[in-house]
Protein backbone atom coordinates (compact mmCIF):
# COMPACT_ATOMS: atom_id res chain seq x y z
CA UNK A 1 0.00 0.00 0.00
CA UNK A 2 1.33 3.43 -0.96
CA UNK A 3 1.65 6.58 1.07
CA UNK A 4 -1.45 8.56 1.85
CA UNK A 5 -1.98 11.59 -0.37
CA UNK A 6 -1.49 14.05 2.50
CA UNK A 7 1.91 12.54 3.32
CA UNK A 8 2.88 12.70 -0.35
CA UNK A 9 2.04 16.40 -0.33
CA UNK A 10 4.13 17.01 2.80
CA UNK A 11 7.02 15.11 1.19
CA UNK A 12 6.64 17.20 -1.96
CA UNK A 13 6.70 20.43 0.03
CA UNK A 14 9.76 19.24 1.98
CA UNK A 15 11.53 18.49 -1.29
CA UNK A 16 10.52 21.86 -2.76
CA UNK A 17 11.95 23.64 0.28
CA UNK A 18 15.04 21.38 0.29
CA UNK A 19 14.48 20.05 3.80
CA UNK A 20 16.79 17.34 5.08
CA UNK A 21 15.26 14.07 6.28
CA UNK A 22 15.54 15.29 9.87
CA UNK A 23 13.94 18.63 9.06
CA UNK A 24 11.16 16.86 7.16
CA UNK A 25 10.37 14.81 10.25
CA UNK A 26 10.34 17.96 12.41
CA UNK A 27 8.07 19.65 9.85
CA UNK A 28 5.60 16.77 10.15
CA UNK A 29 5.59 17.16 13.94
CA UNK A 30 5.13 20.90 13.52
CA UNK A 31 2.08 20.33 11.32
CA UNK A 32 0.53 17.92 13.84
CA UNK A 33 1.12 20.44 16.62
CA UNK A 34 -0.48 23.19 14.55
CA UNK A 35 -3.59 21.01 14.17
CA UNK A 36 -3.70 20.29 17.91
CA UNK A 37 -3.49 24.01 18.66
CA UNK A 38 -6.42 24.67 16.36
CA UNK A 39 -4.31 26.14 13.57
CA UNK A 40 -5.36 23.43 11.14
CA UNK A 41 -6.08 23.83 7.49
CA UNK A 42 -9.27 24.28 5.54
CA UNK A 43 -9.15 21.16 3.36
CA UNK A 44 -11.64 19.05 5.33
CA UNK A 45 -13.29 18.71 8.71
CA UNK A 46 -10.12 17.03 10.08
CA UNK A 47 -8.16 20.24 9.64
CA UNK A 48 -5.89 18.96 6.89
CA UNK A 49 -3.98 21.55 4.92
CA UNK A 50 -4.36 22.44 1.27
CA UNK A 51 -1.17 22.44 -0.81
CA UNK A 52 -1.03 26.25 -0.62
CA UNK A 53 -1.48 26.12 3.15
CA UNK A 54 1.32 23.55 3.43
CA UNK A 55 3.62 25.85 1.48
CA UNK A 56 2.79 28.70 3.87
CA UNK A 57 3.34 26.46 6.90
CA UNK A 58 6.72 25.40 5.48
CA UNK A 59 7.74 29.05 5.23
CA UNK A 60 6.64 29.66 8.83
CA UNK A 61 8.42 26.53 10.03
CA UNK A 62 11.68 27.37 8.29
CA UNK A 63 11.62 30.97 9.53
CA UNK A 64 11.29 29.71 13.11
CA UNK A 65 13.95 27.00 12.73
Coordinates of C-alpha atoms in Angstrom, one line a residue:
X1 CA 0.0 0.0 0.0
X2 CA 1.3 3.4 -1.0
X3 CA 1.6 6.6 1.1
X4 CA -1.4 8.6 1.8
X5 CA -2.0 11.6 -0.4
X6 CA -1.5 14.1 2.5
X7 CA 1.9 12.5 3.3
X8 CA 2.9 12.7 -0.3
X9 CA 2.0 16.4 -0.3
X10 CA 4.1 17.0 2.8
X11 CA 7.0 15.1 1.2
X12 CA 6.6 17.2 -2.0
X13 CA 6.7 20.4 0.0
X14 CA 9.8 19.2 2.0
X15 CA 11.5 18.5 -1.3
X16 CA 10.5 21.9 -2.8
X17 CA 11.9 23.6 0.3
X18 CA 15.0 21.4 0.3
X19 CA 14.5 20.0 3.8
X20 CA 16.8 17.3 5.1
X21 CA 15.3 14.1 6.3
X22 CA 15.5 15.3 9.9
X23 CA 13.9 18.6 9.1
X24 CA 11.2 16.9 7.2
X25 CA 10.4 14.8 10.3
X26 CA 10.3 18.0 12.4
X27 CA 8.1 19.6 9.9
X28 CA 5.6 16.8 10.2
X29 CA 5.6 17.2 13.9
X30 CA 5.1 20.9 13.5
X31 CA 2.1 20.3 11.3
X32 CA 0.5 17.9 13.8
X33 CA 1.1 20.4 16.6
X34 CA -0.5 23.2 14.5
X35 CA -3.6 21.0 14.2
X36 CA -3.7 20.3 17.9
X37 CA -3.5 24.0 18.7
X38 CA -6.4 24.7 16.4
X39 CA -4.3 26.1 13.6
X40 CA -5.4 23.4 11.1
X41 CA -6.1 23.8 7.5
X42 CA -9.3 24.3 5.5
X43 CA -9.1 21.2 3.4
X44 CA -11.6 19.0 5.3
X45 CA -13.3 18.7 8.7
X46 CA -10.1 17.0 10.1
X47 CA -8.2 20.2 9.6
X48 CA -5.9 19.0 6.9
X49 CA -4.0 21.5 4.9
X50 CA -4.4 22.4 1.3
X51 CA -1.2 22.4 -0.8
X52 CA -1.0 26.3 -0.6
X53 CA -1.5 26.1 3.2
X54 CA 1.3 23.5 3.4
X55 CA 3.6 25.8 1.5
X56 CA 2.8 28.7 3.9
X57 CA 3.3 26.5 6.9
X58 CA 6.7 25.4 5.5
X59 CA 7.7 29.1 5.2
X60 CA 6.6 29.7 8.8
X61 CA 8.4 26.5 10.0
X62 CA 11.7 27.4 8.3
X63 CA 11.6 31.0 9.5
X64 CA 11.3 29.7 13.1
X65 CA 14.0 27.0 12.7

